[in-house]
Each structure stands twice: as structure tokens, then as C-alpha cells.
mmCIF file of C-alpha atoms and ligand atoms in Angstrom:
data_model
loop_
_atom_site.group_PDB
_atom_site.id
_atom_site.type_symbol
_atom_site.label_atom_id
_atom_site.label_comp_id
_atom_site.label_asym_id
_atom_site.label_seq_id
_atom_site.Cartn_x
_atom_site.Cartn_y
_atom_site.Cartn_z
ATOM 1 C CA MET A 1 29.417 121.736 83.350
ATOM 2 C CA ASP A 2 25.923 124.080 83.495
ATOM 3 C CA THR A 3 25.952 126.505 86.732
ATOM 4 C CA ILE A 4 21.392 127.390 87.415
ATOM 5 C CA GLU A 5 20.356 130.046 89.467
ATOM 6 C CA SER A 6 16.209 129.524 88.785
ATOM 7 C CA VAL A 7 14.457 126.793 90.336
ATOM 8 C CA ALA A 8 12.419 126.977 87.337
ATOM 9 C CA GLU A 9 14.887 126.413 85.185
ATOM 10 C CA ILE A 10 16.415 123.461 86.686
ATOM 11 C CA GLN A 11 13.130 121.700 86.963
ATOM 12 C CA GLU A 12 12.334 122.110 83.443
ATOM 13 C CA ARG A 13 16.160 120.719 82.768
ATOM 14 C CA THR A 14 15.521 117.802 85.154
ATOM 15 C CA ARG A 15 12.502 117.283 83.919
ATOM 16 C CA LYS A 16 13.609 117.021 80.401
ATOM 17 C CA LEU A 17 16.357 114.565 80.905
ATOM 18 C CA ARG A 18 14.449 112.581 82.772
ATOM 19 C CA ALA A 19 11.841 112.332 79.923
ATOM 20 C CA GLU A 20 15.114 111.188 77.194
ATOM 21 C CA GLY A 21 15.637 108.610 79.799
ATOM 22 C CA ARG A 22 18.736 109.532 81.601
ATOM 23 C CA SER A 23 19.059 108.917 85.298
ATOM 24 C CA ILE A 24 20.047 111.990 87.510
ATOM 25 C CA GLY A 25 22.102 111.581 90.398
ATOM 26 C CA PHE A 26 21.972 114.447 92.989
ATOM 27 C CA VAL A 27 23.842 115.368 95.897
ATOM 28 C CA PRO A 28 22.690 118.021 97.738
ATOM 29 C CA THR A 29 24.890 120.273 99.642
ATOM 30 C CA MET A 30 25.248 123.848 102.094
ATOM 31 C CA GLY A 31 28.979 124.504 99.869
ATOM 32 C CA PHE A 32 31.744 124.843 101.447
ATOM 33 C CA LEU A 33 32.958 121.807 100.023
ATOM 34 C CA HIS A 34 35.807 119.312 100.894
ATOM 35 C CA ALA A 35 36.648 115.947 100.171
ATOM 36 C CA GLY A 36 33.548 114.161 101.550
ATOM 37 C CA HIS A 37 30.889 115.714 99.492
ATOM 38 C CA ARG A 38 33.732 115.528 96.310
ATOM 39 C CA SER A 39 33.055 111.299 97.324
ATOM 40 C CA LEU A 40 29.487 112.378 96.860
ATOM 41 C CA MET A 41 29.463 113.656 93.938
ATOM 42 C CA ARG A 42 32.163 110.490 92.696
ATOM 43 C CA THR A 43 29.542 108.387 93.679
ATOM 44 C CA ALA A 44 26.589 110.245 91.796
ATOM 45 C CA ARG A 45 29.254 109.620 89.345
ATOM 46 C CA GLU A 46 29.778 106.987 88.487
ATOM 47 C CA ARG A 47 26.342 105.388 88.240
ATOM 48 C CA ALA A 48 24.210 107.793 86.579
ATOM 49 C CA ASP A 49 24.415 110.014 83.136
ATOM 50 C CA GLN A 50 23.874 113.001 85.268
ATOM 51 C CA VAL A 51 25.619 115.229 88.327
ATOM 52 C CA VAL A 52 23.265 117.564 89.491
ATOM 53 C CA VAL A 53 24.797 119.465 92.499
ATOM 54 C CA SER A 54 22.704 122.105 95.082
ATOM 55 C CA ILE A 55 23.954 124.710 96.596
ATOM 56 C CA PHE A 56 21.622 126.354 99.332
ATOM 57 C CA VAL A 57 22.326 127.048 103.030
ATOM 58 C CA ASN A 58 18.852 126.798 103.922
ATOM 59 C CA PRO A 59 18.250 128.853 106.893
ATOM 60 C CA LEU A 60 15.160 126.544 107.762
ATOM 61 C CA GLN A 61 17.423 124.178 109.544
ATOM 62 C CA PHE A 62 19.047 126.369 111.478
ATOM 63 C CA GLY A 63 18.320 127.031 115.017
ATOM 64 C CA PRO A 64 17.733 130.885 116.406
ATOM 65 C CA THR A 65 21.883 130.978 118.400
ATOM 66 C CA GLU A 66 23.254 128.754 114.946
ATOM 67 C CA ASP A 67 25.480 129.785 113.119
ATOM 68 C CA LEU A 68 23.253 130.672 109.296
ATOM 69 C CA ALA A 69 24.895 134.022 109.038
ATOM 70 C CA ARG A 70 28.222 132.851 109.891
ATOM 71 C CA TYR A 71 28.305 129.879 107.854
ATOM 72 C CA PRO A 72 31.521 129.213 104.935
ATOM 73 C CA ARG A 73 30.945 130.090 102.552
ATOM 74 C CA ASP A 74 32.963 129.998 99.202
ATOM 75 C CA PRO A 75 30.818 129.686 96.081
ATOM 76 C CA GLU A 76 34.050 129.977 92.795
ATOM 77 C CA GLY A 77 36.121 127.546 94.642
ATOM 78 C CA ASP A 78 32.656 125.051 95.624
ATOM 79 C CA ALA A 79 31.775 126.187 91.420
ATOM 80 C CA ARG A 80 35.807 124.952 90.331
ATOM 81 C CA GLN A 81 35.586 121.417 93.103
ATOM 82 C CA CYS A 82 32.163 120.677 91.115
ATOM 83 C CA SER A 83 33.800 120.968 87.945
ATOM 84 C CA GLU A 84 36.458 118.942 88.241
ATOM 85 C CA GLU A 85 34.323 116.360 89.576
ATOM 86 C CA GLY A 86 32.834 116.391 86.335
ATOM 87 C CA VAL A 87 29.067 117.512 87.764
ATOM 88 C CA ASP A 88 26.906 118.435 84.870
ATOM 89 C CA LEU A 89 24.609 120.987 86.662
ATOM 90 C CA LEU A 90 25.342 123.148 89.257
ATOM 91 C CA PHE A 91 22.474 124.473 90.535
ATOM 92 C CA MET A 92 23.496 127.318 93.072
ATOM 93 C CA PRO A 93 19.049 129.103 93.705
ATOM 94 C CA ALA A 94 18.914 133.223 93.809
ATOM 95 C CA SER A 95 15.990 132.538 95.336
ATOM 96 C CA PHE A 96 14.718 128.914 96.781
ATOM 97 C CA TYR A 97 12.098 129.090 98.784
ATOM 98 C CA LEU A 98 8.244 130.576 97.385
ATOM 99 C CA PRO A 99 7.443 133.855 98.952
ATOM 100 C CA ASP A 100 4.519 131.791 100.827
ATOM 101 C CA HIS A 101 6.337 128.975 101.860
ATOM 102 C CA ALA A 102 3.347 127.614 104.266
ATOM 103 C CA THR A 103 4.426 123.501 104.154
ATOM 104 C CA LYS A 104 6.899 121.930 106.813
ATOM 105 C CA VAL A 105 7.920 117.710 106.503
ATOM 106 C CA GLN A 106 8.247 115.967 109.575
ATOM 107 C CA VAL A 107 9.647 112.993 110.256
ATOM 108 C CA GLU A 108 8.569 112.079 113.593
ATOM 109 C CA ARG A 109 10.444 109.822 116.141
ATOM 110 C CA LEU A 110 13.771 109.305 114.566
ATOM 111 C CA THR A 111 14.473 112.963 114.460
ATOM 112 C CA THR A 112 13.612 113.458 118.838
ATOM 113 C CA GLY A 113 16.789 111.841 119.765
ATOM 114 C CA LEU A 114 20.385 112.360 119.667
ATOM 115 C CA CYS A 115 20.582 115.902 117.015
ATOM 116 C CA GLY A 116 16.810 116.495 118.023
ATOM 117 C CA ALA A 117 17.511 116.505 120.950
ATOM 118 C CA SER A 118 19.684 119.483 121.216
ATOM 119 C CA ARG A 119 18.821 120.969 117.774
ATOM 120 C CA PRO A 120 15.009 121.081 118.489
ATOM 121 C CA GLY A 121 13.412 122.285 114.172
ATOM 122 C CA HIS A 122 16.755 121.141 112.602
ATOM 123 C CA PHE A 123 15.180 118.622 110.890
ATOM 124 C CA ASP A 124 11.955 119.546 110.165
ATOM 125 C CA GLY A 125 14.256 122.032 109.001
ATOM 126 C CA VAL A 126 16.068 119.589 106.357
ATOM 127 C CA THR A 127 13.540 117.286 105.048
ATOM 128 C CA THR A 128 11.328 120.471 104.010
ATOM 129 C CA VAL A 129 14.795 122.035 102.411
ATOM 130 C CA VAL A 130 15.318 118.188 101.259
ATOM 131 C CA ALA A 131 12.165 117.400 99.801
ATOM 132 C CA ARG A 132 11.748 120.858 97.852
ATOM 133 C CA LEU A 133 15.306 120.202 96.257
ATOM 134 C CA PHE A 134 13.815 116.591 95.118
ATOM 135 C CA GLY A 135 10.774 118.018 93.259
ATOM 136 C CA LEU A 136 13.171 120.275 91.656
ATOM 137 C CA VAL A 137 16.066 118.419 90.455
ATOM 138 C CA HIS A 138 14.140 114.720 90.063
ATOM 139 C CA PRO A 139 16.391 112.371 90.889
ATOM 140 C CA THR A 140 16.837 108.365 90.048
ATOM 141 C CA PHE A 141 18.856 108.586 93.359
ATOM 142 C CA ALA A 142 20.014 111.154 96.285
ATOM 143 C CA VAL A 143 23.519 110.699 97.739
ATOM 144 C CA PHE A 144 23.685 111.842 101.458
ATOM 145 C CA GLY A 145 26.667 110.844 103.743
ATOM 146 C CA GLU A 146 26.871 108.504 106.450
ATOM 147 C CA LYS A 147 28.603 111.625 108.636
ATOM 148 C CA ASP A 148 25.418 112.870 109.307
ATOM 149 C CA PHE A 149 24.011 109.094 110.392
ATOM 150 C CA GLN A 150 20.714 110.801 111.574
ATOM 151 C CA GLN A 151 20.266 112.995 108.432
ATOM 152 C CA LEU A 152 20.653 109.538 106.321
ATOM 153 C CA ALA A 153 18.339 108.231 108.649
ATOM 154 C CA VAL A 154 15.505 110.733 108.631
ATOM 155 C CA ILE A 155 15.727 110.990 105.200
ATOM 156 C CA ARG A 156 15.151 107.205 103.920
ATOM 157 C CA LYS A 157 12.247 107.273 106.356
ATOM 158 C CA MET A 158 10.798 110.417 104.910
ATOM 159 C CA VAL A 159 11.092 109.009 101.350
ATOM 160 C CA ALA A 160 9.998 105.936 101.997
ATOM 161 C CA ASP A 161 6.883 107.233 104.129
ATOM 162 C CA LEU A 162 5.881 109.686 101.488
ATOM 163 C CA ALA A 163 6.599 107.308 98.405
ATOM 164 C CA MET A 164 8.557 109.196 96.516
ATOM 165 C CA ASP A 165 10.046 107.771 93.108
ATOM 166 C CA LEU A 166 13.953 108.081 93.952
ATOM 167 C CA GLU A 167 16.736 105.616 95.845
ATOM 168 C CA ILE A 168 18.401 107.441 98.240
ATOM 169 C CA VAL A 169 22.768 106.064 98.191
ATOM 170 C CA GLY A 170 24.229 105.924 101.454
ATOM 171 C CA ALA A 171 28.200 107.074 101.453
ATOM 172 C CA PRO A 172 31.151 106.347 103.583
ATOM 173 C CA LEU A 173 31.750 108.643 106.179
ATOM 174 C CA VAL A 174 35.457 110.958 105.071
ATOM 175 C CA ARG A 175 38.089 111.125 107.233
ATOM 176 C CA ASP A 176 41.542 113.645 107.093
ATOM 177 C CA THR A 177 44.616 112.187 107.492
ATOM 178 C CA ASP A 178 44.768 112.446 111.132
ATOM 179 C CA GLY A 179 41.044 110.629 112.079
ATOM 180 C CA LEU A 180 39.177 114.199 111.805
ATOM 181 C CA ALA A 181 36.016 113.304 110.407
ATOM 182 C CA LEU A 182 35.847 116.132 107.568
ATOM 183 C CA SER A 183 33.073 118.871 108.166
ATOM 184 C CA SER A 184 32.334 122.473 106.960
ATOM 185 C CA ARG A 185 32.907 123.318 110.482
ATOM 186 C CA ASN A 186 36.247 122.277 111.101
ATOM 187 C CA LYS A 187 36.881 125.343 110.074
ATOM 188 C CA TYR A 188 36.263 127.171 113.345
ATOM 189 C CA LEU A 189 38.394 125.359 115.163
ATOM 190 C CA SER A 190 41.219 126.654 116.495
ATOM 191 C CA PRO A 191 45.011 124.457 116.219
ATOM 192 C CA GLU A 192 44.447 123.651 120.129
ATOM 193 C CA ASP A 193 40.646 122.482 119.404
ATOM 194 C CA ARG A 194 41.210 120.557 116.394
ATOM 195 C CA THR A 195 44.149 118.629 118.139
ATOM 196 C CA ARG A 196 41.070 117.741 121.136
ATOM 197 C CA ALA A 197 38.515 117.519 119.110
ATOM 198 C CA LEU A 198 40.811 114.353 116.974
ATOM 199 C CA THR A 199 39.500 112.437 120.578
ATOM 200 C CA LEU A 200 36.300 112.502 119.006
ATOM 201 C CA HIS A 201 37.386 109.276 116.415
ATOM 202 C CA ARG A 202 39.535 107.880 118.916
ATOM 203 C CA ALA A 203 36.746 107.750 121.507
ATOM 204 C CA LEU A 204 34.274 105.751 118.931
ATOM 205 C CA PHE A 205 37.172 104.137 117.570
ATOM 206 C CA ALA A 206 38.223 102.787 121.929
ATOM 207 C CA MET A 207 34.382 101.805 121.826
ATOM 208 C CA ARG A 208 34.305 99.373 119.515
ATOM 209 C CA ASP A 209 37.399 97.937 120.149
ATOM 210 C CA ARG A 210 36.069 97.257 123.757
ATOM 211 C CA LEU A 211 32.707 95.485 122.292
ATOM 212 C CA ARG A 212 34.805 93.012 119.838
ATOM 213 C CA THR A 213 36.459 92.278 123.044
ATOM 214 C CA ASP A 214 33.346 92.296 125.392
ATOM 215 C CA GLY A 215 31.266 89.939 122.078
ATOM 216 C CA LYS A 216 28.060 90.347 121.254
ATOM 217 C CA GLY A 217 25.121 91.039 123.655
ATOM 218 C CA ALA A 218 27.520 92.711 125.669
ATOM 219 C CA ASP A 219 26.423 95.665 128.441
ATOM 220 C CA LEU A 220 27.286 98.504 126.208
ATOM 221 C CA GLU A 221 27.597 100.672 129.647
ATOM 222 C CA PRO A 222 31.673 99.996 130.015
ATOM 223 C CA ALA A 223 32.606 100.700 126.373
ATOM 224 C CA LYS A 224 30.378 104.254 126.934
ATOM 225 C CA ARG A 225 32.186 104.844 130.547
ATOM 226 C CA ILE A 226 35.453 104.124 127.960
ATOM 227 C CA GLY A 227 34.165 107.159 125.285
ATOM 228 C CA ARG A 228 33.606 109.473 127.660
ATOM 229 C CA ALA A 229 36.769 109.444 129.213
ATOM 230 C CA LEU A 230 38.924 109.830 126.156
ATOM 231 C CA LEU A 231 37.100 112.364 125.009
ATOM 232 C CA ASP A 232 38.661 115.658 125.434
ATOM 233 C CA ALA A 233 35.222 118.698 124.903
ATOM 234 C CA ASP A 234 34.387 121.310 127.098
ATOM 235 C CA ARG A 235 30.777 119.976 125.868
ATOM 236 C CA ILE A 236 29.517 116.493 125.490
ATOM 237 C CA ASP A 237 26.010 116.893 123.524
ATOM 238 C CA TYR A 238 26.206 112.993 123.325
ATOM 239 C CA LEU A 239 27.617 109.674 123.188
ATOM 240 C CA GLU A 240 25.381 106.928 122.472
ATOM 241 C CA ILE A 241 25.278 103.661 121.108
ATOM 242 C CA VAL A 242 21.514 102.636 119.266
ATOM 243 C CA ASP A 243 20.294 100.526 116.456
ATOM 244 C CA ALA A 244 21.723 101.482 113.528
ATOM 245 C CA ASP A 245 18.252 101.181 111.748
ATOM 246 C CA THR A 246 15.802 102.616 114.625
ATOM 247 C CA LEU A 247 18.559 104.880 116.505
ATOM 248 C CA ALA A 248 17.048 103.794 119.369
ATOM 249 C CA GLU A 249 18.267 102.147 122.170
ATOM 250 C CA PRO A 250 19.399 98.229 121.043
ATOM 251 C CA THR A 251 16.934 95.724 121.747
ATOM 252 C CA ALA A 252 17.054 91.467 120.741
ATOM 253 C CA ASP A 253 15.957 92.289 117.231
ATOM 254 C CA THR A 254 18.804 94.862 116.802
ATOM 255 C CA ARG A 255 21.431 93.874 113.655
ATOM 256 C CA SER A 256 23.509 96.783 113.217
ATOM 257 C CA LEU A 257 24.404 99.087 116.326
ATOM 258 C CA ARG A 258 26.659 102.456 115.722
ATOM 259 C CA ALA A 259 28.246 104.729 117.725
ATOM 260 C CA LEU A 260 27.341 108.035 117.561
ATOM 261 C CA VAL A 261 29.011 111.778 119.572
ATOM 262 C CA ALA A 262 28.402 115.598 119.363
ATOM 263 C CA ALA A 263 30.517 116.999 121.558
ATOM 264 C CA PHE A 264 31.581 121.334 121.461
ATOM 265 C CA PHE A 265 35.330 121.948 121.005
ATOM 266 C CA GLY A 266 35.453 126.011 121.683
ATOM 267 C CA THR A 267 31.879 127.088 120.190
ATOM 268 C CA THR A 268 32.067 124.593 117.419
ATOM 269 C CA ARG A 269 29.767 121.819 117.726
ATOM 270 C CA LEU A 270 31.324 118.312 115.542
ATOM 271 C CA ILE A 271 29.552 114.402 115.432
ATOM 272 C CA ASP A 272 31.264 111.635 113.931
ATOM 273 C CA ASN A 273 30.069 107.511 114.610
ATOM 274 C CA VAL A 274 31.229 104.651 113.572
ATOM 275 C CA GLY A 275 29.313 101.314 112.662
ATOM 276 C CA LEU A 276 29.969 98.340 115.320
ATOM 277 C CA ASP A 277 30.250 94.972 113.797
ATOM 278 C CA LEU A 278 31.599 92.805 116.098
HETATM 279 O O1 PAF B 301 24.011 118.065 104.586
HETATM 280 C C1 PAF B 301 23.380 119.013 104.378
HETATM 281 O O2 PAF B 301 24.281 119.478 103.891
HETATM 282 C C2 PAF B 301 22.399 119.780 104.441
HETATM 283 O O3 PAF B 301 21.765 119.013 105.723
HETATM 284 C C3 PAF B 301 21.941 118.816 103.315
HETATM 285 C C4 PAF B 301 21.130 117.725 103.211
HETATM 286 C C5 PAF B 301 22.191 119.887 102.235
HETATM 287 C C6 PAF B 301 19.529 120.082 103.403
HETATM 288 O O4 PAF B 301 20.511 121.348 103.453
#
């Protein structure tokens, strides 16, 4: 595995790979890697000639009151995990944006609800960094986890709207043995808060069970009430059942539903979601 710190070098290396006809599977991350990231790398490894992972804690996607400075980092552990997963190129930029960077990539509508409502500007930061990463890495496809379900939808939309020449692959969320969705932010939880955070997936699964009992087309409110009652959080940011494609309120045209939740345990905000195939 080669570790590359320069934007010019990653762009040159990946351009050459594509010119030689090799496929590139790309996994963008912010580091502090865990089994969830490793499953994204495996998905890329299975399908691509070359796997590129980037590690960059992107300041543009953090709000003024968010945890950029204390975002966990472990460059050596990350490099070891990437190497174990057979990654070919690890891109850890020493400097990422041009000094006079002036471009913002913004996807409308999909970014206004759910996480977008409580984290204004967050998805603009995500799409801006991901667009630049795609320009640097020349991926044939890029893998994103369904854990960040809204992020995945927003990136798919950006790629479609801007006719970017790559495929976006969604990979299933990975849970710990006790059911907690894996996240770099789990590290911030006290043991008590971690136990309470298990109510995230319990609430989602209970909602799914209720909807399975109620059947297609049923009123969604009783399921949401059950979810809210089960959640033992300090604050619920949102708990919603939406159309999985539009992330808006379900309509007669809705093909599948998704339940999504964001809640605070102490000062740590966690998200989780589940598909509601009835
Ligand atoms: O999901 C993440 O870790 C980040 O939002 C991403 C896609 C790497 C962009 O910084």
C-alpha cells in the first residue's frame, strides 16, 4: 500500500491507472476507522482492480459549535487497517483545498430536512469535499455506507445532476454485537450513555415490527409514538418515517419506507436508520 499526501500525486497516479484501463473503487472517510469502514473497503476490494481510501477530516462539514477539534484521529491505526484490507492507495492529504478555494457544491431539497435541518451547511460541506475528491481520485465507483442514509441520497443526487462519470455503491450499515450502529462518535459515549444509546436501534426495530403488523398504507403515527416512547435519549433531534428515495413524507407513489433517528446521549449526537420493507 502506498500512502500519498499530495493532491497532485494522487491525481496523477489515479489518472494513469484509469488510462491503463484499471478500475478504481474509492472509499472516502474521515478516519478513525472501524469495522463499518472496513466493510466498505471490502465491498470496493471485491469489485475493483485498485482500491483507494482517503482520510481527511473535512472542516467544511462541521458547524461552528460542532466537534471538529475533538474529532477522533488515529492515523497509524487507520493505515494498518487499510493495509490489512488490501487497500492499494491511501490518500491522507497534507493540505487539501486550494488556498483560494471558492466553490460550494450544493444539493437542494434533499438537504433541508432530517440532519440538514439541525446541521445547516453540513451537506454543502460534504458535497463540496466529495466532488473535489472525485476529481482527484478518478473513481470508477465510490462506496458510501447506508448508516449515513441522507448523505448517500445527497451524493447520488449530486452525481446524477452533475453527470459525474462514476457509480455510487451503497453498503449496508454495520452494527456492534449489541446492535449499536458503528460510528467513530461512539467513542465519546460514557458506559451509561452507550447503554442508553442501544434504544436507538430498539426503537427503530419496534417501529418496523409495528408497521409490519399494521400493513402497507397504515397510519405511521402509532409506529412513531412507539419509537419515541422507547428512546432513552437526552434529546431527540428527529425520529421520522420517510420515502426512502425522496426523504420526504411518503405519498401514494412511495416504493419503500425508511425510519431514521438522530438523538443526543450526553453531548454526543448519534444517528441510525432501518429499511421498512413491509
Ligand atoms: O461519511 C464521511 O465520513 C464523510 O462525510 C465523507 C463522505 C468522508 C466526506 O467528508
